[in-house]
PDB file of C-alpha atoms in Angstrom:
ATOM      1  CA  UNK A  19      -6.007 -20.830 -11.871  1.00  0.00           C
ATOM      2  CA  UNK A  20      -8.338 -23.679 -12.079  1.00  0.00           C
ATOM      3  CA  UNK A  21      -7.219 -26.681 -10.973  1.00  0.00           C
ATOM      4  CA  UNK A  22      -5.166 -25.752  -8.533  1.00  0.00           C
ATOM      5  CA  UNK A  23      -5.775 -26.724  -4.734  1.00  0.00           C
ATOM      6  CA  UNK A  24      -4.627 -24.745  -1.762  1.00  0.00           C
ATOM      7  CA  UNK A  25      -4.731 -26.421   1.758  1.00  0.00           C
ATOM      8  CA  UNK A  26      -4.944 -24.243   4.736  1.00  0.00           C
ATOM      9  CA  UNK A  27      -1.455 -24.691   6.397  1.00  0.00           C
ATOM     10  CA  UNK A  28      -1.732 -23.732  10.471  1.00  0.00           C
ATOM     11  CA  UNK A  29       1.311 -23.171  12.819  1.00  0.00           C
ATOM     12  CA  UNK A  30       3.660 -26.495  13.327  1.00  0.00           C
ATOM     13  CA  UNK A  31       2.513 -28.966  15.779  1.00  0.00           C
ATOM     14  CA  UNK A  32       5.042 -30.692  17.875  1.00  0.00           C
ATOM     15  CA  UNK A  33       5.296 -33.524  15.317  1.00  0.00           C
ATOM     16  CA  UNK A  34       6.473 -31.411  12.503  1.00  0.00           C
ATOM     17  CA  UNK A  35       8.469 -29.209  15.389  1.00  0.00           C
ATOM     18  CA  UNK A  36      10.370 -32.499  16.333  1.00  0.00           C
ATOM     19  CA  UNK A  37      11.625 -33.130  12.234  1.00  0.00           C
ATOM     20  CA  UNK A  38      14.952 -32.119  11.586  1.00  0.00           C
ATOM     21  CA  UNK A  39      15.409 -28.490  10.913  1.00  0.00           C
ATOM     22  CA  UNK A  40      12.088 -27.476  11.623  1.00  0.00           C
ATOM     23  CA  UNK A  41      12.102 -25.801  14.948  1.00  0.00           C
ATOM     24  CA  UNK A  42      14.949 -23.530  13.406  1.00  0.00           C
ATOM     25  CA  UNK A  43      12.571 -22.716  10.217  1.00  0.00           C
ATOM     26  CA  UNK A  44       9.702 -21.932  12.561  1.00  0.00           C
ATOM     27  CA  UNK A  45      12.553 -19.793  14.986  1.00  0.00           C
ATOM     28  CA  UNK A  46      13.418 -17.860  11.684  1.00  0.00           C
ATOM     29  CA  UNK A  47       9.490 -17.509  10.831  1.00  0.00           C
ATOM     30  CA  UNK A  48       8.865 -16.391  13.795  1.00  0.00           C
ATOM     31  CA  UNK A  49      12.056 -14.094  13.533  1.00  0.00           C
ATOM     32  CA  UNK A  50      11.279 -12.531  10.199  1.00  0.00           C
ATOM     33  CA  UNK A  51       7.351 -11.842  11.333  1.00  0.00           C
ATOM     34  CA  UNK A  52       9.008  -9.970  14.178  1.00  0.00           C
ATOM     35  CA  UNK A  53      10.864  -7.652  12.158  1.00  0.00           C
ATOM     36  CA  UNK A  54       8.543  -7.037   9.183  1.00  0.00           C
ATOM     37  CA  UNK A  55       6.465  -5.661  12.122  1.00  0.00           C
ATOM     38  CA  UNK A  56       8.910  -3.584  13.421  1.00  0.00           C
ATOM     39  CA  UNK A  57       9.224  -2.261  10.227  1.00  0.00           C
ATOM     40  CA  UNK A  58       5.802  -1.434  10.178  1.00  0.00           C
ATOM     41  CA  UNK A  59       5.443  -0.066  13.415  1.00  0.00           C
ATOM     42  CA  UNK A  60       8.628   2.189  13.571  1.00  0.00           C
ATOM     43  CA  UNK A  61       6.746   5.060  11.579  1.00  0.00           C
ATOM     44  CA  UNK A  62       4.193   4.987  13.879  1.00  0.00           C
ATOM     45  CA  UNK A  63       6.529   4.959  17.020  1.00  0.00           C
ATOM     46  CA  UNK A  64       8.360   7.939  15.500  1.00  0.00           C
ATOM     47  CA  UNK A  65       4.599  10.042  15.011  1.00  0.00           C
ATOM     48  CA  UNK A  66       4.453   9.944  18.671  1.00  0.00           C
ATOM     49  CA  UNK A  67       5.438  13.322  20.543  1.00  0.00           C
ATOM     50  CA  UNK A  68       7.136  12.384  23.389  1.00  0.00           C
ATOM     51  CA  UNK A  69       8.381  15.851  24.578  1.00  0.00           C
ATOM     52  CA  UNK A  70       5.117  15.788  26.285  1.00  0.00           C
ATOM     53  CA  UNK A  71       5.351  12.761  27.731  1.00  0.00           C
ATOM     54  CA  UNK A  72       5.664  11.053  31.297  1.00  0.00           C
ATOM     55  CA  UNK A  73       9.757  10.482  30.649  1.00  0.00           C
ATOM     56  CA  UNK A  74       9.910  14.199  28.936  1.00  0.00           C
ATOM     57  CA  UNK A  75      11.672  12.745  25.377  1.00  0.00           C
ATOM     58  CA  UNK A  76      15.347  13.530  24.825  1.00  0.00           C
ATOM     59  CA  UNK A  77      17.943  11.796  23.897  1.00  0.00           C
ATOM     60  CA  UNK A  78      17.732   9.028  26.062  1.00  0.00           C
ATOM     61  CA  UNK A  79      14.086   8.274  25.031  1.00  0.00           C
ATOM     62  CA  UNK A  80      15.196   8.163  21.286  1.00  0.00           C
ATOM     63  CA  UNK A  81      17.962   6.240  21.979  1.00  0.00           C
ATOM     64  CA  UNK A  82      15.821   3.419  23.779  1.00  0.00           C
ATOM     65  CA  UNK A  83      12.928   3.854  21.262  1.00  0.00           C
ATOM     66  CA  UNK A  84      13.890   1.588  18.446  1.00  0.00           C
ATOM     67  CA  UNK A  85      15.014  -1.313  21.209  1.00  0.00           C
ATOM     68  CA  UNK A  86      11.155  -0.683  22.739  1.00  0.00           C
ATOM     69  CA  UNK A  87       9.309  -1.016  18.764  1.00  0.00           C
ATOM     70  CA  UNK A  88      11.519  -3.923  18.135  1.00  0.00           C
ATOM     71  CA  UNK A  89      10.185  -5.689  21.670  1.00  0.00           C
ATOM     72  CA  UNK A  90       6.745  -4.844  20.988  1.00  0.00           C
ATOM     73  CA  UNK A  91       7.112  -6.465  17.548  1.00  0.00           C
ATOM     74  CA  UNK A  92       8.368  -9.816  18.897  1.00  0.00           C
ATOM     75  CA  UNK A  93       5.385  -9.815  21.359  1.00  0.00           C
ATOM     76  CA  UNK A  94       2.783  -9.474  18.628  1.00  0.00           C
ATOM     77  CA  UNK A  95       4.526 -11.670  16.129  1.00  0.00           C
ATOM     78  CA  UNK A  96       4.910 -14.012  19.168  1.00  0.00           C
ATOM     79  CA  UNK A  97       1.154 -14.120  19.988  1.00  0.00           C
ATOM     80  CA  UNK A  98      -0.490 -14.480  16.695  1.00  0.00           C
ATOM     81  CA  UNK A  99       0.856 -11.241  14.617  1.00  0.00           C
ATOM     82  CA  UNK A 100       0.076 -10.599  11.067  1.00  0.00           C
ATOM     83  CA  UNK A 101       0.035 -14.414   9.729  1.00  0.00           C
ATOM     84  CA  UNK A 102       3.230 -14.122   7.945  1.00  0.00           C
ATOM     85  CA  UNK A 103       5.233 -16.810  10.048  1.00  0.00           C
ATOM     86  CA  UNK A 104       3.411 -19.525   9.073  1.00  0.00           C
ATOM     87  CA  UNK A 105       3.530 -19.020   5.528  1.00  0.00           C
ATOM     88  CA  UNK A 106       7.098 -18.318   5.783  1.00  0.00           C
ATOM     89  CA  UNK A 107       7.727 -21.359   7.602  1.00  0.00           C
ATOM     90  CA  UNK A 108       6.105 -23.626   4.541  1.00  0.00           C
ATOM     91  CA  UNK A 109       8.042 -21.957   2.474  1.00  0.00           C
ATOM     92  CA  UNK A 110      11.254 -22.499   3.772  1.00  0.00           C
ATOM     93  CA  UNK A 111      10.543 -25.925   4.497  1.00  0.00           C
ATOM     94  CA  UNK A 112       9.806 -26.021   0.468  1.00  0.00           C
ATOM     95  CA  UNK A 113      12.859 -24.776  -0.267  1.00  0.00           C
ATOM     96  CA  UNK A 114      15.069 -27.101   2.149  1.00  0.00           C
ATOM     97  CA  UNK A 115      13.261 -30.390   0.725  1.00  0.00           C
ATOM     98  CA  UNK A 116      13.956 -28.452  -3.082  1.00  0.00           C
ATOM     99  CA  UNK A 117      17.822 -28.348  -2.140  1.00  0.00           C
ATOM    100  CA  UNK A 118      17.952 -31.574  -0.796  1.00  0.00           C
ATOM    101  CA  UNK A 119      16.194 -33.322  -3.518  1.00  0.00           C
ATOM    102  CA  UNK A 120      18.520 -35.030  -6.352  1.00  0.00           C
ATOM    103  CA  UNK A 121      19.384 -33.481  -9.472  1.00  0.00           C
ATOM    104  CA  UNK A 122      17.016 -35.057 -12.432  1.00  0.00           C
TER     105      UNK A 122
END
């Protein structure tokens, strides 16, 4: 691996926001980050006995509980999350510029 250079690569700014396409990428980032958490936190979510609860559990709590891990997730991924947006967003910007580039 010598030899090879990585650059820390932060969030988007609003100049690389305002390039074409790039508010979208971040959007889906931001998107994906958001559900890989859910993903993550659904187990957890479903660990919790409810029966005991304030609402008493039931159907109607199980039926809203996915909607409620899912919300949660977009809040964290939102403010900060795991990381994984912003390499996701380099990456797809990557593989835009690859597609648009000429054939050799």
């Amino acid at each position: 691996m010598a030899g090879i250079v990585t650059t820390p690569q932060g969030p988007p700014d609003a100049v690389q926001l305002a390039q074409p396409g790039a508010a979208k990428a971040w959007k889906a980032a931001q998107d994906f980050e958001a559900m890989a958490l859910g993903q993550l936190l659904a187990p957890i979510f479903d660990s919790v006995d409810t029966a005991h609860g304030p609402f008493g559990g039931g159907d109607g709590e199980s039926a809203w509980q996915p909607m409620l891990t899912q919300e949660v997730a977009k809040h964290v991924a939102a403010h900060g999350g795991l990381g994984l947006a912003v390499p996701v967003f380099h990456q797809i910007l990557r593989l835009q510029e690859a597609a648009t580039e000429p054939a050799a």
